PDB file of C-alpha atoms in Angstrom:
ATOM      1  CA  UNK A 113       0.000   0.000   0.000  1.00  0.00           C
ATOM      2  CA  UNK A 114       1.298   3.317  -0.864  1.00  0.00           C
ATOM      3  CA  UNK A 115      -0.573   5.800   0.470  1.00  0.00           C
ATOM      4  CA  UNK A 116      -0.273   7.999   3.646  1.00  0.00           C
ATOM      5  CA  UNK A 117      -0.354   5.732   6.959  1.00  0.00           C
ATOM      6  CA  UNK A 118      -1.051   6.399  10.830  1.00  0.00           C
ATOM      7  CA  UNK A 119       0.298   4.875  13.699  1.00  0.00           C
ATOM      8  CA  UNK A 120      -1.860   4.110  15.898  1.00  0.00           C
ATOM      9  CA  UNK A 121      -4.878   3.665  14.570  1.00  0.00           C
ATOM     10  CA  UNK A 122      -6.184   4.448  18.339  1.00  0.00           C
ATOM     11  CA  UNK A 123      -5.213   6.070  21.306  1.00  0.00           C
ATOM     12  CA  UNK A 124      -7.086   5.865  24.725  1.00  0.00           C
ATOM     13  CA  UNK A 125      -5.161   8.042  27.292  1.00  0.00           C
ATOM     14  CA  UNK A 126      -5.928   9.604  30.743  1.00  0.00           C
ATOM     15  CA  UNK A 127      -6.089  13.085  30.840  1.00  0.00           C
ATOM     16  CA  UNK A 128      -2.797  14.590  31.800  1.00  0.00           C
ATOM     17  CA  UNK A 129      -0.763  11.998  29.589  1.00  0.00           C
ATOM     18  CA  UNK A 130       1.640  13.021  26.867  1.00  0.00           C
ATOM     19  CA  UNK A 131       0.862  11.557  23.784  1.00  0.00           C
ATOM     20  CA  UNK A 132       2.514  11.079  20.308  1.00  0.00           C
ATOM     21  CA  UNK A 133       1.471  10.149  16.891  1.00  0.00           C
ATOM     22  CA  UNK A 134       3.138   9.170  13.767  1.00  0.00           C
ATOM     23  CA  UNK A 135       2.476   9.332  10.073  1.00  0.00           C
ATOM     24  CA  UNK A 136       4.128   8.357   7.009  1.00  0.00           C
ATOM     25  CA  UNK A 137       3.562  10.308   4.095  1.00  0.00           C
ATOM     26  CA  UNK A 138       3.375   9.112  -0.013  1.00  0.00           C
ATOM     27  CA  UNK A 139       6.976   8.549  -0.363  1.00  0.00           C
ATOM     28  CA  UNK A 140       7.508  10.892  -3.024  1.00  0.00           C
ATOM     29  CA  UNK A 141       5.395  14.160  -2.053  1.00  0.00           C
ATOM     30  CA  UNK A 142       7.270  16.549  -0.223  1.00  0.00           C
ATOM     31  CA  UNK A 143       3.914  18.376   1.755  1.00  0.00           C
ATOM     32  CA  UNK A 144       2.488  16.829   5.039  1.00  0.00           C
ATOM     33  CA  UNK A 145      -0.280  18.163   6.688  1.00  0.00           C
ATOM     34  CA  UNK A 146      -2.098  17.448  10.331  1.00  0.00           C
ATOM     35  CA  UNK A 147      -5.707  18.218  10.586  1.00  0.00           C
ATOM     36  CA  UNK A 148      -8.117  17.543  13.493  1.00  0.00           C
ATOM     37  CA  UNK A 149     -11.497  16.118  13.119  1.00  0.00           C
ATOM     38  CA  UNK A 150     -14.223  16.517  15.408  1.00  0.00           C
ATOM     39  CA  UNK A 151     -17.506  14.388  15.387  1.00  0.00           C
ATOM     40  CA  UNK A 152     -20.050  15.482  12.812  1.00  0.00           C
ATOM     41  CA  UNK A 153     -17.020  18.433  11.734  1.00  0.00           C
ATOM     42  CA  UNK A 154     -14.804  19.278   8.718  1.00  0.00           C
ATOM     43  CA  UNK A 155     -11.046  18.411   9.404  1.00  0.00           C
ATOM     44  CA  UNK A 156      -9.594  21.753  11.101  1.00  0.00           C
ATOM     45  CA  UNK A 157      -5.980  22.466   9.848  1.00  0.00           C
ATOM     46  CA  UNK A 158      -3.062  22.346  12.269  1.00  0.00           C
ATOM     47  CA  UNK A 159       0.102  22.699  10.721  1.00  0.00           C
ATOM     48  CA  UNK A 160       2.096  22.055   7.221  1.00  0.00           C
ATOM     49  CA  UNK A 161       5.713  20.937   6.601  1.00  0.00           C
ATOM     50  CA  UNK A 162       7.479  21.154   3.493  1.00  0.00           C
ATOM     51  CA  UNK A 163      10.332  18.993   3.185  1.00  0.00           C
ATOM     52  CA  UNK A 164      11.690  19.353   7.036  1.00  0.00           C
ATOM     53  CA  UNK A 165      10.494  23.115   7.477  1.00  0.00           C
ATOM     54  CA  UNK A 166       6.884  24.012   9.000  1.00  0.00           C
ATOM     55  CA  UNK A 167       5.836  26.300   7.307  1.00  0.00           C
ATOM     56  CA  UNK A 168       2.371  27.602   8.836  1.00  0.00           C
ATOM     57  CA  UNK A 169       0.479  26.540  11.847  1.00  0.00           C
ATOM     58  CA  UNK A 170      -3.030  27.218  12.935  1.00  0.00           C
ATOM     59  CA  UNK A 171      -3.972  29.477  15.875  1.00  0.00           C
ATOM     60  CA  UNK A 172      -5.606  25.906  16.724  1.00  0.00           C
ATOM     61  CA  UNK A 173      -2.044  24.693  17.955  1.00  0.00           C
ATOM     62  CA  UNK A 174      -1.584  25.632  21.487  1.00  0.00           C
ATOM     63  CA  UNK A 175       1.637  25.442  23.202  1.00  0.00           C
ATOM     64  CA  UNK A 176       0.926  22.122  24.452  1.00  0.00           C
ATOM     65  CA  UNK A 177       1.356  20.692  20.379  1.00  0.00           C
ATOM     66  CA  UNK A 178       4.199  20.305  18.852  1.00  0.00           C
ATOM     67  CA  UNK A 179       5.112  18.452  15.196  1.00  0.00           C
ATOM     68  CA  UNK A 180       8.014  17.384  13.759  1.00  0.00           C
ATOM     69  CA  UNK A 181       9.685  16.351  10.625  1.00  0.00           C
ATOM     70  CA  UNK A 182      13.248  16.253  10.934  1.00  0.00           C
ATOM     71  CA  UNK A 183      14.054  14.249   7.850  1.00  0.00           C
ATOM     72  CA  UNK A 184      11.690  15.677   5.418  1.00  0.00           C
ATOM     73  CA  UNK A 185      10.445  12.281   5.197  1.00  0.00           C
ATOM     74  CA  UNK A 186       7.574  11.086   8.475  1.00  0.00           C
ATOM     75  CA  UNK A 187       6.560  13.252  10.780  1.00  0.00           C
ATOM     76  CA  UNK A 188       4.832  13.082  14.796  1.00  0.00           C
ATOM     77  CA  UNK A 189       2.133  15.030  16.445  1.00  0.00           C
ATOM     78  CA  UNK A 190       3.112  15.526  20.257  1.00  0.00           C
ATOM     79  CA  UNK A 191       0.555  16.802  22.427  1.00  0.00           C
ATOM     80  CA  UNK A 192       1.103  17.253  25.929  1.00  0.00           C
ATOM     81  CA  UNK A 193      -0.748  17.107  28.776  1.00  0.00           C
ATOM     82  CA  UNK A 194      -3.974  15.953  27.064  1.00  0.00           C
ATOM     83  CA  UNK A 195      -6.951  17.304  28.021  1.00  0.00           C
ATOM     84  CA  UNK A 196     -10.580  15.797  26.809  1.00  0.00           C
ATOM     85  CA  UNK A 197     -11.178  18.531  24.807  1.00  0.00           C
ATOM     86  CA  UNK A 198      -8.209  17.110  22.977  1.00  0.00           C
ATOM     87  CA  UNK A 199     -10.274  14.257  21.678  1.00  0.00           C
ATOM     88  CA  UNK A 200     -10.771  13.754  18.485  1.00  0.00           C
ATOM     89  CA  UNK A 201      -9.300  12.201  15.024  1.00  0.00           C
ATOM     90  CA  UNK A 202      -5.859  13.427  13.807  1.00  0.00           C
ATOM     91  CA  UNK A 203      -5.455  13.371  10.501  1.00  0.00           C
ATOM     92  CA  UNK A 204      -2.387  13.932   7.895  1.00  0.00           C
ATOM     93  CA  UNK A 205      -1.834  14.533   4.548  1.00  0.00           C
ATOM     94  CA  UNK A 206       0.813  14.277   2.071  1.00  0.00           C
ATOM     95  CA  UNK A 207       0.864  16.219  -1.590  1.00  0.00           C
ATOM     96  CA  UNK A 208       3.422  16.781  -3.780  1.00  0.00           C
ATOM     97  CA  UNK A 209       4.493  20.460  -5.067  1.00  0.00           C
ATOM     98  CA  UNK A 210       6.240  19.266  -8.358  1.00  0.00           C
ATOM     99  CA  UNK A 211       4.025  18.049 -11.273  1.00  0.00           C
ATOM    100  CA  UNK A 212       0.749  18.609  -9.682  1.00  0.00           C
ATOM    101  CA  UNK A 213      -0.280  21.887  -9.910  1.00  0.00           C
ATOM    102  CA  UNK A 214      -3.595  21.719  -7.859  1.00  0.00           C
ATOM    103  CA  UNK A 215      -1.492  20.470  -4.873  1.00  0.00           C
ATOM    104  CA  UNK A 216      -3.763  17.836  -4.142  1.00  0.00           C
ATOM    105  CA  UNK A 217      -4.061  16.208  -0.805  1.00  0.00           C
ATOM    106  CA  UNK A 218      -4.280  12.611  -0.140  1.00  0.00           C
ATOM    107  CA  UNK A 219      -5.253  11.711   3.638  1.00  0.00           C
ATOM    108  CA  UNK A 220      -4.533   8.914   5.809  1.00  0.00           C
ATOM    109  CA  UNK A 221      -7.011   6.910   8.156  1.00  0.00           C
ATOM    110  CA  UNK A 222      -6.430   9.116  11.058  1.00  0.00           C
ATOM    111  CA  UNK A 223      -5.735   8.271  14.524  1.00  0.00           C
ATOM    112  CA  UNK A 224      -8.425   8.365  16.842  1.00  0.00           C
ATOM    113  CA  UNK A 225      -7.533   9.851  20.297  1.00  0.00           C
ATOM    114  CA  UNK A 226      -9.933   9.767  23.539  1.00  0.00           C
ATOM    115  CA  UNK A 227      -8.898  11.316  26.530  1.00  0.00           C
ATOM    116  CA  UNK A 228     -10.958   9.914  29.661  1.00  0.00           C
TER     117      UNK A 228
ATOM    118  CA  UNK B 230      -9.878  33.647   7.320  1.00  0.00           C
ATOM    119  CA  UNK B 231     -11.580  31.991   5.384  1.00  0.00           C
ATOM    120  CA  UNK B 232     -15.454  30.355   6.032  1.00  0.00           C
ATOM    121  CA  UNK B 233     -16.982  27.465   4.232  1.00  0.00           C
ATOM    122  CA  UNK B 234     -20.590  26.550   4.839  1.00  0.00           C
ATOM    123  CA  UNK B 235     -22.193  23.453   3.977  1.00  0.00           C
ATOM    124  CA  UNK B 236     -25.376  22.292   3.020  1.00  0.00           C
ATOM    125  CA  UNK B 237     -27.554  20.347   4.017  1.00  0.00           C
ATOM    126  CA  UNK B 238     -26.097  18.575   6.574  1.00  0.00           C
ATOM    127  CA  UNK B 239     -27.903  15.451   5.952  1.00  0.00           C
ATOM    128  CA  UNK B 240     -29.723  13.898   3.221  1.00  0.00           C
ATOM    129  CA  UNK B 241     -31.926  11.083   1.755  1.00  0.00           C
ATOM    130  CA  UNK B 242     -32.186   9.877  -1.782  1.00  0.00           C
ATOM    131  CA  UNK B 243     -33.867   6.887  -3.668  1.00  0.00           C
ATOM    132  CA  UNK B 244     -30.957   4.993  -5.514  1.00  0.00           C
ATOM    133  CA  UNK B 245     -31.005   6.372  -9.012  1.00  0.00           C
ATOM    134  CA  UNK B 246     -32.148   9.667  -7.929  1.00  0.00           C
ATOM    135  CA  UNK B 247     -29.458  12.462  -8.117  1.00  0.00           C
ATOM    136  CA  UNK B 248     -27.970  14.453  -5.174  1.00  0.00           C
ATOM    137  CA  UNK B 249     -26.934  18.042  -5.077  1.00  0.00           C
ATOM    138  CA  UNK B 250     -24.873  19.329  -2.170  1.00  0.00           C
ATOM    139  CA  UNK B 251     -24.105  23.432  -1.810  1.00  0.00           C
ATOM    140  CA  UNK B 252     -20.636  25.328  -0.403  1.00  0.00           C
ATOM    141  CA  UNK B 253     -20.326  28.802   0.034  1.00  0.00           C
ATOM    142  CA  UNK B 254     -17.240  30.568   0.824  1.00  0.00           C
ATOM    143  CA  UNK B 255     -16.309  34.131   2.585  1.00  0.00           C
ATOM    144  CA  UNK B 256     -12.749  34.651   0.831  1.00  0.00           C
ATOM    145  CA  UNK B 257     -12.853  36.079  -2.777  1.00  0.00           C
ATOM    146  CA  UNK B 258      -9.271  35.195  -3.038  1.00  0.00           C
ATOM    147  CA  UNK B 259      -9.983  31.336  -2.785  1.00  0.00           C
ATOM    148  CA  UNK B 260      -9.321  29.966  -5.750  1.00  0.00           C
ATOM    149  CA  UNK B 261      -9.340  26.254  -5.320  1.00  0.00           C
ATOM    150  CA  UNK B 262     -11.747  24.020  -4.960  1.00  0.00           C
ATOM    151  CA  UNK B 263     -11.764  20.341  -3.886  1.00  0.00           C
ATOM    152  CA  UNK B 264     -14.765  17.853  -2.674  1.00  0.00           C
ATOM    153  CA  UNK B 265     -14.102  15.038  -0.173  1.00  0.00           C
ATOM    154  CA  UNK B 266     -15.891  11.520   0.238  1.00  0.00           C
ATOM    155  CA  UNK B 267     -15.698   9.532   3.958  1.00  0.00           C
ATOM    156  CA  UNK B 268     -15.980   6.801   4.767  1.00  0.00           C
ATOM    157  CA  UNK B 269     -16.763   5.610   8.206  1.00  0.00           C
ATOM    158  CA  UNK B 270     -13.249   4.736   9.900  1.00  0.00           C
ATOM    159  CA  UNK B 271     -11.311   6.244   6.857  1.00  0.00           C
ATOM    160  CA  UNK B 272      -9.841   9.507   5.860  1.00  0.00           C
ATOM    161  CA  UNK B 273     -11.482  12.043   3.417  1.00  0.00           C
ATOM    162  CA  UNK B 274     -10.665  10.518  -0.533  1.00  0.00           C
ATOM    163  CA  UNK B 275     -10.735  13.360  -2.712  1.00  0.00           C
ATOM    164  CA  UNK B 276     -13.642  12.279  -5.525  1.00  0.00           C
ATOM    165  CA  UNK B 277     -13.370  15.742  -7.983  1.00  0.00           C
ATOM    166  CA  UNK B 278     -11.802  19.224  -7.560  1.00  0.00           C
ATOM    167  CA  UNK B 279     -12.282  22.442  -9.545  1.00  0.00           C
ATOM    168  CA  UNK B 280     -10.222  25.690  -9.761  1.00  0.00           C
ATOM    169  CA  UNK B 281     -11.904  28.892 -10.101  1.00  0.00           C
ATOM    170  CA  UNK B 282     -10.823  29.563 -13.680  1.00  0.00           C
ATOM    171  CA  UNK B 283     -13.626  26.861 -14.482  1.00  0.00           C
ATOM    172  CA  UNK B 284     -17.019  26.956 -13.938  1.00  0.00           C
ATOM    173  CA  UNK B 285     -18.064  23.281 -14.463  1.00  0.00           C
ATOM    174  CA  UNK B 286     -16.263  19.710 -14.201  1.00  0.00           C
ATOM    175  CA  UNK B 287     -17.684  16.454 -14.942  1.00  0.00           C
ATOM    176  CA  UNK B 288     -15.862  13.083 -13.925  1.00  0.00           C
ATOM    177  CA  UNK B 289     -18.944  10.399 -14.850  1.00  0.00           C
ATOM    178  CA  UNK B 290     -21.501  10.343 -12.573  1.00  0.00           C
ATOM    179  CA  UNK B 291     -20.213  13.147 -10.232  1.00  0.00           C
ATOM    180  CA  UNK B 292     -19.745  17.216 -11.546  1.00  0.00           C
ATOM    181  CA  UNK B 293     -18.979  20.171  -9.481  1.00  0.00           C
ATOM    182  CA  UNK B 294     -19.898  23.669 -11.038  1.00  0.00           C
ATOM    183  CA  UNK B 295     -18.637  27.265  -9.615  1.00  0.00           C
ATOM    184  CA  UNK B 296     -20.015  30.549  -9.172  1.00  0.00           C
ATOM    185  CA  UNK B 297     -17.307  32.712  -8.549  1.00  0.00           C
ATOM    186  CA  UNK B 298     -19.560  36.138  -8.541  1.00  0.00           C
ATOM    187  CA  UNK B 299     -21.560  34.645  -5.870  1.00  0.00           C
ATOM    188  CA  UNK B 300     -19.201  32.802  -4.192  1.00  0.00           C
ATOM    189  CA  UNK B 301     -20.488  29.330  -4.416  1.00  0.00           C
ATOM    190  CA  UNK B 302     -19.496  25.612  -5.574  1.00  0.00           C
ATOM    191  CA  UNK B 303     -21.834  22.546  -5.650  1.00  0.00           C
ATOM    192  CA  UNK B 304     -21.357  18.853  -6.102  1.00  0.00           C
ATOM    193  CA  UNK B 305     -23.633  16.727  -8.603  1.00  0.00           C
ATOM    194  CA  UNK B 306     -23.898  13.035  -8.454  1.00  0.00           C
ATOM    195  CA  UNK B 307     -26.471  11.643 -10.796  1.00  0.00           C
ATOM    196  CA  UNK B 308     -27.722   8.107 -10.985  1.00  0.00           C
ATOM    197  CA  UNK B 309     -26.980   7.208  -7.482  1.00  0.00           C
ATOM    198  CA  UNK B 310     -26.191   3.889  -5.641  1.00  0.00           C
ATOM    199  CA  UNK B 311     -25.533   2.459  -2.557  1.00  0.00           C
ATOM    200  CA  UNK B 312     -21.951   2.559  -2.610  1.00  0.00           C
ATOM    201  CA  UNK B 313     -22.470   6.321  -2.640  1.00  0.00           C
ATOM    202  CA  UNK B 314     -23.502   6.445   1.067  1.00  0.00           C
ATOM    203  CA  UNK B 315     -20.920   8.374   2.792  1.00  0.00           C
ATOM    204  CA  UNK B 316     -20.090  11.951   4.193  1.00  0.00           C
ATOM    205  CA  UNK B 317     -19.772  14.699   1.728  1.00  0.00           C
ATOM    206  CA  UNK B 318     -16.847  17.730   2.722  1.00  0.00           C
ATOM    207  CA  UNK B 319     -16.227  20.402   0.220  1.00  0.00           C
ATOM    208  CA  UNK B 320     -13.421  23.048   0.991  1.00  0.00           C
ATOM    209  CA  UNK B 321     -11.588  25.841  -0.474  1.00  0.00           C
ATOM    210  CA  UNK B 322      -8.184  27.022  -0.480  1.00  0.00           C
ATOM    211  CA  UNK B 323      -6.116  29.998  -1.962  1.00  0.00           C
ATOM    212  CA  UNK B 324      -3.937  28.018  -4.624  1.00  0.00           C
ATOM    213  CA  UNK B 325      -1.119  30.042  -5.096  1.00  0.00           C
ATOM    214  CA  UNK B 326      -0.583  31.640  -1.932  1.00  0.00           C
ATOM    215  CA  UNK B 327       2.433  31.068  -0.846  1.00  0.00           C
ATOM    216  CA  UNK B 328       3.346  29.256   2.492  1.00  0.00           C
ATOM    217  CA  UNK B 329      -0.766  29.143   2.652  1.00  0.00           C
ATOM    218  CA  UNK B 330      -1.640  25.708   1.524  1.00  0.00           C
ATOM    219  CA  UNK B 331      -4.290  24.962   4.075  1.00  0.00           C
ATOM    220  CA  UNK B 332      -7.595  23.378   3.375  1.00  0.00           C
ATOM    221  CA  UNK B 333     -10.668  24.827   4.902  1.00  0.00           C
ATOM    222  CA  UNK B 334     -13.278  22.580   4.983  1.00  0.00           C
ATOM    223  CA  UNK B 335     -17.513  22.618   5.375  1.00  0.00           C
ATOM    224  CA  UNK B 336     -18.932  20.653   8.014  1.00  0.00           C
ATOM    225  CA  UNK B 337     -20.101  18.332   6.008  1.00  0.00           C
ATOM    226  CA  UNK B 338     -23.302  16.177   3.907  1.00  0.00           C
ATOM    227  CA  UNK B 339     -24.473  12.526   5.059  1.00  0.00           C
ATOM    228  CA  UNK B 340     -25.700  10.952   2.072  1.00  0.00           C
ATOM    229  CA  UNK B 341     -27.574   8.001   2.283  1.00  0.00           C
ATOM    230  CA  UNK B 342     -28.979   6.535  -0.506  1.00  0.00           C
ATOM    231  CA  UNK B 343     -31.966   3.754  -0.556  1.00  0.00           C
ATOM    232  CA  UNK B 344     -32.330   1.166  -2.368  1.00  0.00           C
TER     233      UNK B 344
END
């Protein structure tokens, strides 16, 4: 399978817990996005790396998040000290900025957080 | 920032009957225009996208068309099945603003079709 994967698919943590998640994007597109879904929402965007360099983040990511991409290549969501308002489906997305001019986004299956 | 609102939020069709779903968006500057299927447990598949130098784009079944004086987009799936059941997003994003490539997305259209 070559599209954009999640690890884990699920997360159940206790509020107060640091948590991290990991995706992997198309291997050859350069873009990787985090959104976060809420039930019955639209995905909400996060932040946005190209290559190894983020290059906008939402006023949605408080202090407590944090993302990464050091190699250009997969990246991890950090949040710390959950709280329940934290729960909710994280999703990423990979596109590629050569060839495709539209910049289309292809999305992973998300990971599903709950914070009792 | 930008605003996308969706409607309806839900709807019902007879399989074979055709489905409309309607975006509006706040920010004249938007110039791109994609439409998301979902699944239940997957992410959004993109299904057809339009950019604003268009006004109407067919892929088979499914067409979106653009109104870029009144600031709206809507999806068109004729001759609908079962396998069409899903949840609807549209979204818009300013294409060629640079270091801007975020999506902002309705809130989405349950589709259910009957058989």
């Amino acid at each position: 399978d070559t599209g954009v994967s999640q690890n884990p698919r699920h997360k159940i943590t206790k509020r107060g817990q640091n948590v991290t998640f990991r995706c992997d994007p198309i291997s050859e597109h350069n873009r990787l996005y985090w959104y976060r879904q809420t039930l019955g929402q639209g995905p909400e965007f996060l932040t946005y790396f190209q290559n190894e360099a983020q290059l906008e983040k939402s006023r949605l990511l408080s202090d407590r998040f944090s993302a990464e991409r050091p190699k250009g290549s997969f990246s991890t969501l950090e949040i710390q000290r959950t709280e329940q308002g934290d729960s909710a489906m994280y999703l990423c997305a990979s596109s590629s900025s050569g060839g495709d001019i539209t910049d289309t986004q292809y999305f992973g299956p998300g990971t599903r957080l709950t914070v009792l | 920032g930008e605003n996308v609102e969706q409607h309806p939020s839900t709807l019902s069709v007879q399989e074979g009957d055709s489905a409309v779903i309607k975006c509006t968006y706040s920010d004249s500057a938007s110039n791109y225009f994609p439409w998301y299927k979902q699944e239940l447990g997957k992410g959004p598949q993109l299904i057809i996208d339009i950019r604003s130098n268009v006004g109407e784009k067919k892929d088979q079944r499914i067409a979106v068309t653009l109104n870029k004086t009144a600031k709206h987009f809507s999806l068109h799936i004729t001759e609908t099945q079962p396998e069409d059941s899903a949840v609807y997003f549209c979204a818009a994003r300013r294409e060629l603003d640079k270091g801007r490539r975020a999506l902002t997305f309705g809130s989405g259209t349950r589709l259910q079709v009957q058989p």
